[in-house]
């Protein structure tokens, strides 16, 4: 225990000895205080001088300066005590080495202090000289200091001593031969006797001295000749010695003993209880009487009022003298420690016990003085944690303490890493140290909720819980011992602002905008059933500006859904959902449904039909590629997972044809059919059926439609329109290869020159249709109802009243004629209208009505074929000039196509009959 207190001095001394050439700067003694405390001189060194410096202590011996190493200090009666903050006390026994002793009454103590600064260039010295007067010597004095025990006794025949016994320098020891008037021999009892001459004892570490009135023996603790004994239940270090010394009257012998406590301390309810044996068996063999009993601190006595003020007590029991000191009294000090990185403290104090007793038999007095430093065991000191967080202020605030002032906050570990105090304050955190009046301190920390060191999660949809796990990193000075204290802060607020979604449409696209909420883009976007990926974002023209993002989706994008199909439109929907991917909460959703222009079925004039089948949500299990027309061999020409496109002619794939008053109707059906004998392993319920309808109106225009039976779960088709074209052309000759064009009219012909006409149902592929020319007539005006007029064909045959009969020509297939039944050819002779033998006009217009018939039906009348009727008698007149006939022709014939050709101009190059 004692050697530890001098280890610091040893390190400082060795350090100081390594710098012999440094410049010495003599300073004033400010901060140094020396005083006399009984048989000790006490020197106090203020922390203002010691802190940051290395201290070396030298004893002044006349003109010499002797460095006090720890072993020499214990041998010569010096001790030192220092607290962690640099407050230092040095004690010197008045009977120690190098003390100028004037007849054991006046003592001059000289010390030199060397303070080495951290710069290692300068040494500051302080010389201390203290004179103490002490004359209350008891017959025997025992001193127990922290690193040695000392016993001195009165020397018999002291008054007869000559000058040789006046040892002014205090450390005159006889040589081993036993010089006159000095110590001759010592015998130590361990308990076996061990004899030594003075030089041997000195080499063993003992201090010996013979003053004018006293013989002094000093022993460090734990030497070979000391013993450990238990006295009254208290551990004691004991030395017993017999000293032989010379006087002018002969050889004298004195028995000496010292016993110093090394135990006897109890810690009960924050009170230090120090027990010292009342009966010192090694020191008292007879009955005794206590004359004085004193308590002190740091080597100095305290009076009764001082003890009461501090709460100290001094009492005796049958076996012990008891001193009680509250932990935390102002004469001691606390010290921080960190075993296993946990914060602990100890309390240290140095009480003093001084007892003067008298032995009843011999009437000799013994003064017993003990300086006994006490340090409590490690006391766990869990730092007090006070949270002052007000969630609405959105700032975590915590105060941590209290700590002793040897504790320094170095850093704080957050979830994102370690920040020093300086770095934390620079990052917007507030870290402050607070000092309190009782010498302790604490630290406060404020962290905004929005700091990047704060963790966040959402236990509920609109609630945010903020977490701040912390580890405060401390060090204990001066040892730089680290320890840590962990804290976890938590606060909840209903502060979540959810994102919002808006959307619009145009004729081709969906436009979607997402506005972020209070948590930014911390969500998972689902478009339809898929998570929005970078590839999808690029496809959908993703744009983002920190507070919003937008998407543009084509109506037929892969992630849209079709709800309803009509002939000219398609209702599509896009679903956008924002998910909390941790809790799988729906933060916002949008179901945007719009109607877009869309053509499902097209009916072409040549009889080709195209139809688009669309997979709508109501039949979500549909596989479009499995769809067929009524003829199951007619499959889609294109299909994917959403569409099937069919293209077929009107006379194929099971298409049916129906004639009505004003139109003819073609119908087919798209459906999902199962082959006979094949198990329906995956039936579609309800079945998919889509009716396709194309109809051709027999007038100037034709409308085309596609339709289906109306069901709630299937596409609904409405009627739309198209064109059916029939034309009449005038051929240049009977080969019907070259025809007059529009720019050739009026065509000039001679009277009775043949006119070759062709009537054709153009661009239609249905071979089951036949074109029948029902009637043709000629007029003078372009108006087909104008008068006069003359019949050329009547009821599909030539006019029986015409002397020049109209001739029908056969039509056969060739490179130009694909369907002969769609073409009729006839010829007539050029004529002119006359009245009263006068030509009315030299041009004519030819008009015809055509009928479209179904050759597969058993129809009567015209649809039996061109000019199929009984032979009739002709009443025609034999001349080419025809008169006016019939007042007016109607225009309301059903299933007729009205066509005209002309004008045809009569030239006078030939004469008529």
XYZ file of C-alpha atoms in Angstrom, residues 63-716:
654
model
C 25.025 22.120 0.542
C 23.952 18.800 -0.855
C 20.678 17.887 -2.552
C 19.746 14.247 -2.227
C 17.067 12.858 -4.527
C 14.460 11.069 -2.450
C 13.799 7.798 -4.177
C 10.913 5.727 -2.806
C 13.230 3.372 -0.902
C 15.316 6.209 0.522
C 12.154 8.110 1.499
C 10.857 5.123 3.488
C 14.254 4.627 5.114
C 14.680 8.284 6.001
C 11.185 9.266 7.167
C 9.583 10.965 4.123
C 6.208 10.263 2.520
C 4.096 11.806 -0.182
C 0.388 11.692 -1.010
C -1.240 13.128 -4.147
C -4.815 13.140 -5.360
C -5.768 12.732 -9.037
C -6.015 16.480 -9.560
C -2.468 17.297 -8.539
C -2.976 18.364 -4.899
C 0.116 16.964 -3.214
C 1.253 16.653 0.423
C 4.778 15.749 1.477
C 5.475 14.690 5.083
C 8.854 14.685 6.793
C 9.551 13.169 10.202
C 11.346 15.644 12.435
C 13.655 12.748 13.285
C 14.227 11.967 9.617
C 17.445 12.001 7.690
C 18.818 15.319 6.435
C 16.870 17.307 9.091
C 18.943 19.895 10.978
C 18.248 18.907 14.627
C 18.948 21.389 17.372
C 18.934 19.405 20.650
C 15.715 17.677 19.722
C 13.844 20.950 20.061
C 14.350 22.931 16.894
C 14.239 21.245 13.522
C 15.088 22.766 10.188
C 13.707 20.901 7.170
C 14.815 21.801 3.657
C 13.354 20.469 0.415
C 13.812 21.348 -3.218
C 10.977 20.640 -5.674
C 11.701 20.278 -9.357
C 8.742 20.628 -11.766
C 9.420 19.447 -15.300
C 7.030 20.893 -17.850
C 5.643 18.954 -20.819
C 7.765 20.984 -23.180
C 10.816 19.237 -21.692
C 12.911 22.347 -22.048
C 12.513 24.139 -18.731
C 12.676 23.026 -15.117
C 10.960 25.124 -12.487
C 12.400 24.766 -8.994
C 10.938 25.653 -5.638
C 13.089 25.693 -2.467
C 11.236 25.113 0.771
C 12.657 25.635 4.238
C 10.543 25.059 7.329
C 11.577 25.338 10.992
C 9.535 23.368 13.486
C 9.737 23.442 17.272
C 8.739 20.311 19.116
C 9.547 19.610 22.756
C 6.674 17.380 23.907
C 8.605 14.235 23.420
C 7.266 11.214 25.214
C 9.522 8.530 26.589
C 8.575 6.517 23.542
C 7.178 7.848 20.293
C 5.744 5.631 17.607
C 4.904 7.057 14.189
C 2.994 5.036 11.552
C 3.183 6.784 8.200
C 2.004 5.479 4.847
C 5.339 3.959 3.834
C 7.231 3.393 7.064
C 6.962 2.954 10.844
C 9.237 4.771 13.237
C 9.960 4.290 16.931
C 12.181 6.522 19.059
C 13.064 6.228 22.743
C 14.638 8.424 25.368
C 18.336 7.593 25.877
C 19.591 6.986 29.372
C 22.508 9.131 30.514
C 21.627 11.634 27.903
C 22.904 14.493 29.959
C 26.373 12.873 30.185
C 26.797 12.710 26.457
C 29.593 14.629 24.859
C 29.656 16.484 21.614
C 29.750 13.289 19.619
C 26.134 12.613 20.537
C 24.994 16.002 19.274
C 24.418 14.734 15.762
C 23.518 17.955 14.037
C 23.080 16.500 10.543
C 20.900 13.738 11.818
C 22.262 10.780 9.864
C 25.568 9.978 11.608
C 25.700 6.207 11.836
C 28.620 4.344 13.447
C 30.732 2.124 11.329
C 30.406 -1.604 11.577
C 33.126 -1.822 14.204
C 30.882 0.086 16.609
C 32.362 3.543 16.923
C 32.380 5.207 20.358
C 29.251 7.019 21.478
C 27.150 5.407 18.752
C 24.901 2.436 18.004
C 26.884 -0.709 18.229
C 24.510 -3.526 17.342
C 20.835 -4.341 16.794
C 18.972 -7.554 17.382
C 15.645 -8.049 15.519
C 13.122 -10.630 16.738
C 11.171 -12.387 14.032
C 10.594 -14.043 16.589
C 14.015 -15.674 16.237
C 16.779 -13.134 16.987
C 18.648 -11.675 14.018
C 21.708 -9.600 14.895
C 23.025 -6.832 12.632
C 25.606 -4.113 12.915
C 24.346 -0.654 11.860
C 25.733 -0.863 8.329
C 23.989 -4.168 7.698
C 20.732 -2.749 8.996
C 21.081 0.267 6.737
C 21.716 -1.942 3.757
C 18.560 -3.885 4.653
C 16.594 -0.635 4.377
C 16.355 0.349 8.040
C 16.972 3.852 9.258
C 19.003 4.324 12.475
C 19.746 7.554 14.266
C 21.151 8.679 17.607
C 20.242 12.246 18.542
C 21.125 14.242 21.617
C 18.327 12.606 23.626
C 16.831 9.841 21.538
C 17.570 6.676 19.656
C 15.562 6.241 16.452
C 14.788 3.062 14.487
C 12.775 3.321 11.262
C 11.541 0.416 9.171
C 9.733 0.300 5.835
C 6.741 -2.013 5.779
C 7.145 -5.633 4.799
C 10.874 -5.906 5.525
C 12.261 -9.312 6.312
C 12.454 -8.593 10.047
C 8.859 -7.306 10.420
C 5.970 -9.607 11.232
C 2.242 -9.491 10.551
C 0.108 -10.076 13.606
C -3.536 -9.728 14.529
C -4.258 -7.589 17.565
C -7.836 -7.294 18.744
C -9.000 -8.550 15.373
C -6.970 -5.924 13.482
C -4.063 -6.793 11.215
C -0.859 -5.116 12.398
C 2.679 -4.818 11.029
C 5.084 -5.267 13.968
C 8.814 -4.790 14.503
C 10.755 -5.694 17.677
C 14.373 -4.707 18.122
C 17.000 -4.429 20.857
C 19.566 -1.690 20.299
C 22.999 -1.582 21.865
C 24.670 1.815 22.002
C 27.778 3.332 23.625
C 27.720 6.063 26.255
C 30.575 7.658 28.189
C 29.603 5.382 31.009
C 29.564 2.186 29.031
C 27.331 0.073 26.843
C 23.589 0.567 27.212
C 20.730 -1.553 25.961
C 17.189 -0.457 24.971
C 14.270 -2.634 23.857
C 12.094 -1.004 21.177
C 8.910 -2.059 19.367
C 6.473 -0.539 16.882
C 3.112 -1.822 15.695
C 1.133 -0.153 12.875
C -2.343 -1.152 11.679
C -2.838 -2.347 8.144
C -6.522 -3.210 8.508
C -9.502 -2.623 10.783
C -11.640 -0.675 8.284
C -15.371 -1.318 7.850
C -17.762 0.351 5.363
C -21.293 0.492 6.694
C -24.084 2.621 5.202
C -21.805 5.203 3.598
C -19.765 5.493 6.782
C -16.110 4.587 7.113
C -15.483 2.929 10.460
C -11.786 2.598 11.375
C -10.938 0.359 14.321
C -7.552 0.517 16.075
C -6.756 -1.909 18.926
C -7.135 -0.218 22.296
C -4.675 -2.597 23.911
C -1.500 -2.739 21.817
C -0.151 -6.064 23.000
C 3.251 -5.673 21.372
C 3.624 -2.217 22.897
C 2.008 -2.565 26.343
C 2.797 -5.373 28.771
C 1.253 -3.815 31.842
C -1.793 -1.787 32.714
C -1.949 1.677 31.209
C -3.856 4.908 31.288
C -4.857 6.903 28.238
C -3.842 10.504 28.813
C -4.752 12.009 25.456
C -6.835 10.853 22.495
C -6.974 12.888 19.301
C -8.331 12.548 15.795
C -6.921 14.387 12.807
C -6.981 14.609 9.039
C -3.894 14.703 6.832
C -1.571 14.672 9.859
C -3.220 17.567 11.709
C -5.380 17.344 14.799
C -9.038 18.430 14.745
C -10.761 19.950 17.737
C -14.172 18.864 18.898
C -16.123 21.537 17.003
C -14.344 20.730 13.740
C -15.193 17.078 14.169
C -18.859 17.839 14.821
C -19.070 20.112 11.814
C -17.683 17.398 9.539
C -19.680 14.617 11.126
C -16.662 12.778 12.490
C -16.766 10.713 15.671
C -13.974 9.392 17.905
C -14.942 6.804 20.484
C -13.585 3.829 22.407
C -14.895 0.392 23.172
C -13.473 -2.275 25.418
C -11.213 -3.450 22.596
C -10.949 -0.632 20.062
C -10.588 3.017 19.424
C -13.080 3.836 16.680
C -13.045 6.709 14.204
C -16.103 7.169 11.955
C -16.049 9.329 8.822
C -18.997 9.817 6.465
C -18.216 8.960 2.861
C -18.026 12.225 1.005
C -16.725 14.363 3.852
C -14.881 17.468 2.635
C -11.449 16.283 3.831
C -11.365 13.409 1.362
C -11.813 13.110 -2.359
C -13.686 10.948 -4.811
C -12.012 9.201 -7.728
C -13.562 7.678 -10.849
C -12.792 4.153 -12.060
C -14.047 1.968 -14.894
C -13.617 -1.748 -14.254
C -15.174 -3.731 -17.105
C -15.991 -0.399 -18.774
C -18.580 0.367 -16.082
C -18.546 3.579 -14.092
C -17.502 3.272 -10.430
C -16.158 5.674 -7.843
C -14.056 5.436 -4.731
C -13.677 7.807 -1.816
C -10.278 8.380 -0.206
C -9.485 10.099 3.057
C -6.470 10.081 5.379
C -7.512 10.160 9.042
C -4.939 10.435 11.815
C -5.120 8.847 15.277
C -2.903 10.168 18.077
C -2.923 8.479 21.488
C -0.807 9.272 24.556
C -0.846 6.636 27.271
C 1.114 6.015 30.444
C 2.183 2.635 31.714
C 1.143 2.161 35.302
C 4.211 0.218 36.437
C 7.000 2.308 34.895
C 5.240 5.653 34.534
C 6.675 5.818 31.010
C 4.672 7.696 28.405
C 4.072 6.449 24.852
C 2.865 8.719 22.056
C 1.272 6.684 19.291
C 0.535 8.456 16.010
C -0.935 6.826 12.909
C -1.516 8.414 9.484
C -3.824 5.937 7.789
C -5.024 6.551 4.218
C -8.377 4.827 3.531
C -9.993 4.201 0.153
C -13.435 2.703 -0.111
C -14.085 -0.303 -2.297
C -15.339 0.372 -5.810
C -18.870 1.724 -5.663
C -20.988 1.235 -8.831
C -22.310 4.595 -9.919
C -24.935 4.144 -12.579
C -25.208 7.517 -14.284
C -28.575 9.143 -13.797
C -30.478 9.458 -17.023
C -33.090 12.204 -17.327
C -35.047 12.545 -20.538
C -36.648 15.939 -21.203
C -37.956 15.197 -24.679
C -41.145 16.971 -25.720
C -42.269 15.095 -28.866
C -44.152 18.076 -30.272
C -40.893 20.049 -30.288
C -39.374 17.275 -32.432
C -36.127 17.263 -30.480
C -34.661 14.545 -28.274
C -33.270 16.105 -25.089
C -31.430 14.119 -22.444
C -29.253 14.927 -19.426
C -26.746 12.343 -18.215
C -24.878 12.523 -14.931
C -23.606 13.042 -12.436
C -19.910 12.426 -12.866
C -16.823 13.445 -10.964
C -14.786 16.147 -12.537
C -12.120 13.649 -13.610
C -14.585 12.289 -16.187
C -14.600 13.794 -19.682
C -17.051 13.056 -22.495
C -14.988 12.248 -25.582
C -17.505 10.996 -28.148
C -20.978 9.639 -28.764
C -21.711 6.562 -30.847
C -24.832 6.863 -32.998
C -26.365 4.335 -35.355
C -24.494 6.037 -38.191
C -21.076 6.074 -36.499
C -18.971 7.767 -33.853
C -18.863 11.559 -33.496
C -16.613 13.534 -31.191
C -18.202 16.315 -29.160
C -16.848 18.862 -31.612
C -18.082 16.917 -34.640
C -21.512 16.455 -33.077
C -21.951 20.172 -32.434
C -20.777 20.901 -35.962
C -23.430 18.496 -37.310
C -26.290 20.407 -35.676
C -26.448 18.436 -32.440
C -26.153 20.259 -29.128
C -23.720 18.679 -26.651
C -22.985 20.657 -23.481
C -21.148 20.121 -20.208
C -22.799 21.335 -16.997
C -20.866 21.860 -13.755
C -22.638 21.764 -10.384
C -21.864 23.400 -7.094
C -20.927 20.148 -5.377
C -18.047 19.641 -7.804
C -19.783 17.110 -10.008
C -20.886 17.588 -13.582
C -23.252 16.252 -16.194
C -23.771 16.364 -19.932
C -26.815 17.269 -21.988
C -27.567 16.257 -25.559
C -30.220 17.599 -27.945
C -30.863 15.872 -31.272
C -33.585 16.962 -33.750
C -35.911 14.202 -34.908
C -34.930 14.977 -38.503
C -31.223 14.331 -37.908
C -29.685 11.522 -39.912
C -28.589 9.814 -36.680
C -32.233 9.233 -35.691
C -33.917 5.988 -36.741
C -37.573 5.997 -37.745
C -40.297 3.431 -38.169
C -44.074 3.468 -38.400
C -45.890 1.157 -35.971
C -49.172 2.569 -37.282
C -50.110 4.110 -40.591
C -50.098 7.737 -39.417
C -47.682 7.381 -36.487
C -43.911 7.731 -36.622
C -41.761 6.335 -33.829
C -38.323 7.930 -33.591
C -35.430 5.961 -32.073
C -32.105 7.319 -30.922
C -29.721 4.635 -29.648
C -26.673 6.217 -28.033
C -23.439 5.151 -26.426
C -21.707 7.960 -24.546
C -17.945 7.436 -24.560
C -16.068 8.795 -21.535
C -12.477 8.763 -20.313
C -11.209 9.129 -16.761
C -8.294 11.467 -16.245
C -5.408 11.371 -15.839
C -5.225 7.674 -16.674
C -7.327 8.010 -19.869
C -9.384 5.013 -18.734
C -12.375 4.569 -21.070
C -15.923 3.557 -20.235
C -19.285 3.895 -21.916
C -22.922 4.352 -21.022
C -25.700 3.287 -23.370
C -29.020 5.073 -23.667
C -31.951 4.497 -26.014
C -34.464 7.275 -26.581
C -37.853 6.831 -28.165
C -40.726 9.156 -29.028
C -43.879 8.818 -31.118
C -45.850 11.395 -33.078
C -48.929 11.225 -35.274
C -47.127 13.266 -37.892
C -47.280 11.199 -41.064
C -48.553 13.036 -44.136
C -49.475 10.387 -46.664
C -48.614 10.700 -50.354
C -51.373 11.562 -52.827
C -52.014 10.391 -56.383
C -53.854 12.226 -59.173
C -54.431 11.255 -62.788
C -55.919 12.342 -66.124
C -56.269 10.890 -69.626
C -56.190 11.979 -73.230
C -57.032 9.938 -76.352
C -54.035 7.635 -75.974
C -52.421 7.945 -72.533
C -52.858 7.918 -68.791
C -51.049 10.763 -66.961
C -50.330 10.076 -63.280
C -48.727 12.364 -60.696
C -47.627 11.264 -57.204
C -46.984 13.908 -54.571
C -44.715 12.746 -51.770
C -45.873 12.911 -48.177
C -43.842 13.713 -45.095
C -41.733 10.581 -45.540
C -40.551 11.396 -49.040
C -40.305 8.564 -51.533
C -39.920 5.942 -48.854
C -42.506 3.616 -50.364
C -42.912 0.902 -52.962
C -44.907 1.842 -56.072
C -47.045 -0.888 -57.646
C -48.376 -0.348 -61.169
C -51.068 -2.925 -61.680
C -49.615 -6.098 -60.201
C -45.969 -5.196 -60.728
C -43.492 -3.208 -58.682
C -42.239 -0.123 -60.472
C -38.719 -1.013 -61.597
C -36.133 1.245 -63.260
C -36.915 -0.449 -66.587
C -40.633 0.218 -66.189
C -39.903 3.793 -65.081
C -37.989 4.416 -68.282
C -40.781 2.861 -70.361
C -43.411 5.009 -68.654
C -41.415 8.263 -68.923
C -40.761 8.544 -65.199
C -39.825 12.058 -64.015
C -38.981 13.130 -60.469
C -38.225 16.492 -58.840
C -37.805 15.722 -55.130
C -41.432 16.341 -54.144
C -43.305 14.596 -56.984
C -42.929 11.966 -59.618
C -44.996 11.418 -62.748
C -45.725 8.581 -65.176
C -47.185 8.464 -68.682
C -48.739 5.120 -69.643
C -50.229 4.201 -73.042
C -53.773 2.928 -72.615
C -52.711 -0.507 -73.875
C -49.599 -0.759 -71.698
C -48.843 -4.123 -70.138
C -49.877 -2.888 -66.690
C -53.305 -1.520 -67.627
C -56.552 -3.468 -67.411
C -59.423 -3.489 -69.947
C -62.898 -3.129 -68.466
C -65.315 -2.778 -71.412
C -64.996 -2.971 -75.171
C -67.271 -1.325 -77.730
C -67.028 -1.049 -81.520
C -65.428 2.395 -81.409
C -63.990 2.585 -77.894
C -62.248 0.691 -75.146
C -62.551 1.445 -71.472
C -59.174 0.846 -69.790
C -57.989 1.290 -66.212
C -54.646 1.751 -64.523
C -54.169 0.893 -60.859
C -51.374 2.594 -58.911
C -50.736 1.650 -55.314
C -48.095 2.989 -52.907
C -47.083 0.440 -50.273
C -45.127 0.606 -47.067
C -42.913 -2.353 -47.980
C -42.050 -3.089 -44.344
C -45.565 -3.233 -42.909
C -47.353 -3.837 -46.257
C -49.650 -0.873 -45.617
C -51.425 0.885 -48.466
C -50.308 4.494 -48.212
C -52.263 5.698 -51.260
C -54.003 4.194 -54.278
C -55.545 5.332 -57.536
C -57.949 3.494 -59.843
C -58.076 5.643 -62.975
C -60.569 4.475 -65.611
C -60.897 6.214 -68.996
C -62.525 5.506 -72.383
C -60.224 5.595 -75.403
C -61.059 5.573 -79.149
C -60.685 1.992 -80.376
C -61.899 0.145 -83.498
C -62.688 -3.493 -82.824
C -64.066 -4.618 -86.219
C -63.484 -3.366 -89.749
C -65.534 -4.442 -92.786
C -63.777 -3.783 -96.084
C -65.589 -3.292 -99.454
C -63.936 -6.416 -100.842
C -65.655 -8.549 -98.192
C -62.617 -8.892 -95.941
C -63.445 -8.677 -92.237
C -61.019 -7.995 -89.367
C -61.928 -8.260 -85.697
C -60.005 -7.622 -82.499
C -60.795 -9.710 -79.428
C -59.758 -8.090 -76.151
C -59.219 -9.780 -72.821
C -61.291 -7.841 -70.292
C -61.119 -8.160 -66.536
C -64.394 -10.060 -66.265
C -62.806 -13.023 -68.055
C -59.359 -12.742 -66.561
C -58.511 -16.426 -67.209
C -58.891 -16.073 -70.935
C -55.918 -16.998 -73.144
C -56.454 -14.999 -76.380
C -54.393 -17.377 -78.538
C -56.940 -20.135 -77.880
C -59.806 -18.165 -79.403
C -61.165 -19.163 -82.833
C -63.966 -18.256 -85.206
C -66.931 -20.610 -85.748
C -64.689 -22.610 -87.995
C -62.191 -23.649 -85.325
C -59.429 -23.839 -87.906
C -59.632 -20.051 -88.215
C -57.280 -18.841 -85.518
C -55.890 -15.385 -84.766
C -53.380 -13.985 -87.212
C -51.822 -12.283 -84.179
C -52.222 -12.752 -80.445
C -50.528 -11.939 -77.185
C -51.647 -12.144 -73.584
C -54.282 -9.433 -74.106
C -55.306 -9.263 -77.787
C -56.290 -11.602 -80.612
C -56.611 -10.274 -84.179
C -58.674 -12.151 -86.781
C -58.691 -11.416 -90.517
C -60.899 -13.440 -92.885
C -63.083 -13.137 -95.966
C -66.848 -12.917 -95.704
C -67.359 -16.298 -97.412
C -65.025 -18.233 -95.063
C -64.548 -19.426 -91.482
C -68.210 -20.264 -90.996
C -69.464 -16.740 -91.755
C -73.237 -16.582 -92.344
C -75.044 -14.161 -94.663
C -78.593 -12.835 -94.328
C -80.540 -10.523 -96.668
C -82.893 -7.875 -95.309
C -84.944 -5.127 -96.965
C -82.172 -2.551 -96.911
C -78.976 -4.497 -96.295
C -77.262 -7.837 -96.307
C -75.678 -9.012 -93.058
C -72.528 -11.152 -92.522
C -71.998 -12.678 -89.080
C -69.404 -14.792 -87.356
C -68.446 -15.440 -83.759
C -65.212 -15.403 -81.774
C -65.243 -17.879 -78.945
C -63.371 -20.412 -76.878
C -64.304 -23.876 -78.128
C -63.296 -27.302 -76.910
C -62.671 -30.166 -79.260
C -64.953 -33.115 -78.865
C -63.455 -35.903 -76.822
C -61.039 -33.606 -75.029
C -61.634 -33.149 -71.322
C -62.428 -29.626 -70.224
C -59.509 -29.458 -67.829
C -59.641 -25.688 -67.555
C -63.071 -24.381 -68.517
C -63.655 -20.684 -68.804
C -66.670 -19.734 -66.741
C -68.533 -17.891 -68.097
C -67.551 -18.793 -71.720
C -66.183 -16.104 -73.978
C -68.440 -15.215 -76.922
C -68.086 -12.244 -79.251
C -70.327 -11.839 -82.285
C -68.933 -10.125 -85.387
C -71.440 -8.429 -87.734
C -70.856 -6.724 -91.059
C -73.762 -5.454 -93.156
C -73.916 -3.750 -96.525
C -76.765 -1.297 -97.146
C -78.028 -1.241 -100.715
C -77.816 2.485 -101.355
C -75.007 4.973 -101.832
C -73.369 3.967 -98.558
C -72.783 0.860 -96.617
C -72.421 0.425 -92.839
C -70.437 -2.296 -91.235
C -70.860 -3.552 -87.678
C -69.679 -6.160 -85.264
C -71.879 -7.301 -82.428
C -72.321 -9.853 -79.668
C -74.927 -11.066 -77.271
C -74.982 -8.649 -74.392
C -73.529 -10.030 -71.127
C -72.337 -8.146 -68.071
C -69.012 -9.916 -68.108
C -68.230 -9.788 -71.811
C -67.319 -7.085 -74.343
C -70.296 -5.263 -75.829
